[in-house]
CSV table of C-alpha atoms in Angstrom, one decimal:
chain,number,residue,atom,x,y,z
A,1,MET,CA,-27.4,-7.3,15.5
A,2,MET,CA,-28.5,-5.4,12.4
A,3,THR,CA,-26.8,-2.0,11.9
A,4,PRO,CA,-28.4,1.0,10.3
A,5,CYS,CA,-25.9,1.0,7.4
A,6,ASN,CA,-27.0,-2.5,6.3
A,7,ALA,CA,-30.8,-1.9,6.1
A,8,PRO,CA,-30.7,0.3,2.9
A,9,VAL,CA,-28.4,-2.2,1.2
A,10,LEU,CA,-30.7,-5.1,2.0
A,11,ARG,CA,-33.8,-3.1,0.7
A,12,SER,CA,-32.0,-2.1,-2.5
A,13,GLN,CA,-31.0,-5.7,-3.1
A,14,ALA,CA,-34.6,-6.9,-2.8
A,15,GLY,CA,-36.1,-3.9,-4.6
A,16,ILE,CA,-38.8,-3.8,-2.0
A,17,SER,CA,-38.1,-0.7,0.0
A,18,ARG,CA,-41.7,-0.3,1.2
A,19,HIS,CA,-42.1,-3.9,2.4
A,20,PRO,CA,-40.9,-5.7,5.6
A,21,ASP,CA,-37.6,-7.5,5.9
A,22,PHE,CA,-37.1,-10.4,8.3
A,23,LEU,CA,-33.7,-11.3,9.7
A,24,PRO,CA,-33.1,-14.5,11.7
A,25,HIS,CA,-31.9,-13.7,15.2
A,26,GLY,CA,-31.5,-16.8,17.3
A,27,ARG,CA,-34.8,-18.5,17.3
A,28,PHE,CA,-36.7,-15.5,16.0
A,29,LEU,CA,-37.2,-13.7,12.8
A,30,ARG,CA,-36.8,-10.0,13.6
A,31,ILE,CA,-38.7,-7.4,11.6
A,32,LEU,CA,-36.3,-4.7,10.4
A,33,TRP,CA,-36.6,-1.0,10.8
A,34,GLY,CA,-39.4,1.2,9.8
A,35,ARG,CA,-42.2,-1.4,9.4
A,36,ARG,CA,-42.0,-2.8,12.9
A,37,LYS,CA,-45.0,-1.0,14.3
A,38,THR,CA,-47.2,-1.6,11.2
A,39,ILE,CA,-46.3,-5.3,11.0
A,40,ALA,CA,-46.7,-5.9,14.8
A,41,LYS,CA,-50.2,-4.4,14.5
A,42,GLU,CA,-51.0,-6.5,11.3
A,43,LEU,CA,-49.8,-9.7,13.0
A,44,GLU,CA,-51.3,-8.8,16.4
A,45,ILE,CA,-47.9,-9.4,18.1
A,46,THR,CA,-46.3,-7.5,20.9
A,47,LEU,CA,-44.1,-4.5,20.0
A,48,THR,CA,-41.2,-4.3,22.5
A,49,ALA,CA,-38.3,-1.9,22.8
A,50,ARG,CA,-34.6,-2.2,23.4
A,51,GLY,CA,-31.9,0.4,23.5
A,52,LYS,CA,-32.3,4.0,22.4
A,53,ASP,CA,-31.7,5.9,19.2
A,54,LYS,CA,-29.6,9.0,18.8
A,55,SER,CA,-32.5,11.2,20.0
A,56,GLY,CA,-32.9,9.1,23.2
A,57,GLU,CA,-36.2,7.4,22.0
A,58,ARG,CA,-36.6,3.7,22.7
A,59,MET,CA,-36.1,1.6,19.5
A,60,PRO,CA,-39.1,-0.7,18.8
A,61,LEU,CA,-38.5,-4.4,18.3
A,62,ALA,CA,-40.9,-6.9,16.8
A,63,GLY,CA,-40.4,-10.5,15.6
A,64,ILE,CA,-41.9,-13.9,15.3
A,65,PRO,CA,-40.6,-17.3,16.4
A,66,TYR,CA,-38.7,-18.9,13.5
A,67,HIS,CA,-40.7,-22.1,13.8
A,68,ALA,CA,-44.0,-20.1,13.4
A,69,ILE,CA,-43.1,-18.6,10.0
A,70,ASP,CA,-45.7,-20.8,8.3
A,71,THR,CA,-48.4,-19.3,10.5
A,72,TYR,CA,-47.4,-15.6,10.3
A,73,LEU,CA,-46.1,-15.3,6.7
A,74,PRO,CA,-49.4,-16.2,5.0
A,75,ARG,CA,-51.2,-13.6,7.1
A,76,LEU,CA,-48.9,-10.9,5.7
A,77,ILE,CA,-49.0,-12.2,2.1
A,78,ASN,CA,-52.8,-12.3,2.2
A,79,LYS,CA,-52.8,-8.7,3.3
A,80,GLY,CA,-50.8,-7.7,0.2
A,81,TYR,CA,-47.3,-7.5,1.7
A,82,LYS,CA,-44.2,-8.7,0.0
A,83,VAL,CA,-41.7,-10.0,2.6
A,84,ALA,CA,-37.9,-10.4,2.2
A,85,ILE,CA,-36.1,-13.0,4.3
A,86,CYS,CA,-32.6,-11.9,5.0
A,87,GLU,CA,-29.7,-14.0,6.3
A,88,GLN,CA,-26.0,-13.7,6.9
A,89,LEU,CA,-24.1,-14.3,3.7
A,90,GLU,CA,-20.7,-15.2,5.3
A,91,ASP,CA,-19.4,-17.0,8.3
A,92,PRO,CA,-19.2,-14.5,11.2
A,93,LYS,CA,-16.1,-16.2,12.5
A,94,LYS,CA,-14.3,-15.4,9.2
A,95,ALA,CA,-15.8,-12.0,8.5
A,96,LYS,CA,-13.8,-8.9,8.8
A,97,GLY,CA,-15.9,-6.1,10.3
A,98,ILE,CA,-19.7,-6.3,9.8
A,99,VAL,CA,-21.0,-9.6,8.6
A,100,LYS,CA,-22.5,-9.3,5.2
A,101,ARG,CA,-26.3,-9.9,5.0
A,102,GLY,CA,-28.6,-10.1,2.1
A,103,VAL,CA,-32.0,-11.2,0.9
A,104,VAL,CA,-32.2,-14.9,0.3
A,105,ARG,CA,-35.9,-15.2,-0.3
A,106,VAL,CA,-38.8,-12.9,-1.3
A,107,VAL,CA,-42.3,-14.0,-0.7
A,108,HIS,CA,-45.4,-12.4,-2.2
A,109,ALA,CA,-48.8,-13.3,-3.6
A,110,ARG,CA,-49.1,-14.7,-7.1
A,111,HIS,CA,-51.2,-12.7,-9.5
A,112,GLY,CA,-52.8,-14.4,-12.5
A,113,ASN,CA,-52.3,-18.1,-13.5
């Protein structure tokens, strides 16, 4: 599970703080943090919730099946989004504490030739 302390690190690594990040979670790519509602609406996918934040509000969740990335990713890119694909950077069995995660791929539209 992604922790709040990792999200800013991932965004700063990618230099794309205003764009969605995706993190593999089992068979899904989860949309991270603040963009969940926007991206769920853009992709016409269901926004769910799990757990509660410090204020007692349900935390929204959104994601896409990993095998469907070639369907959903172009839809975001064509709408002008830049997307960061994040993955674990170390073996969770060998990690001490929180498993390091980072951006392994940034996808965006090409401009010019």
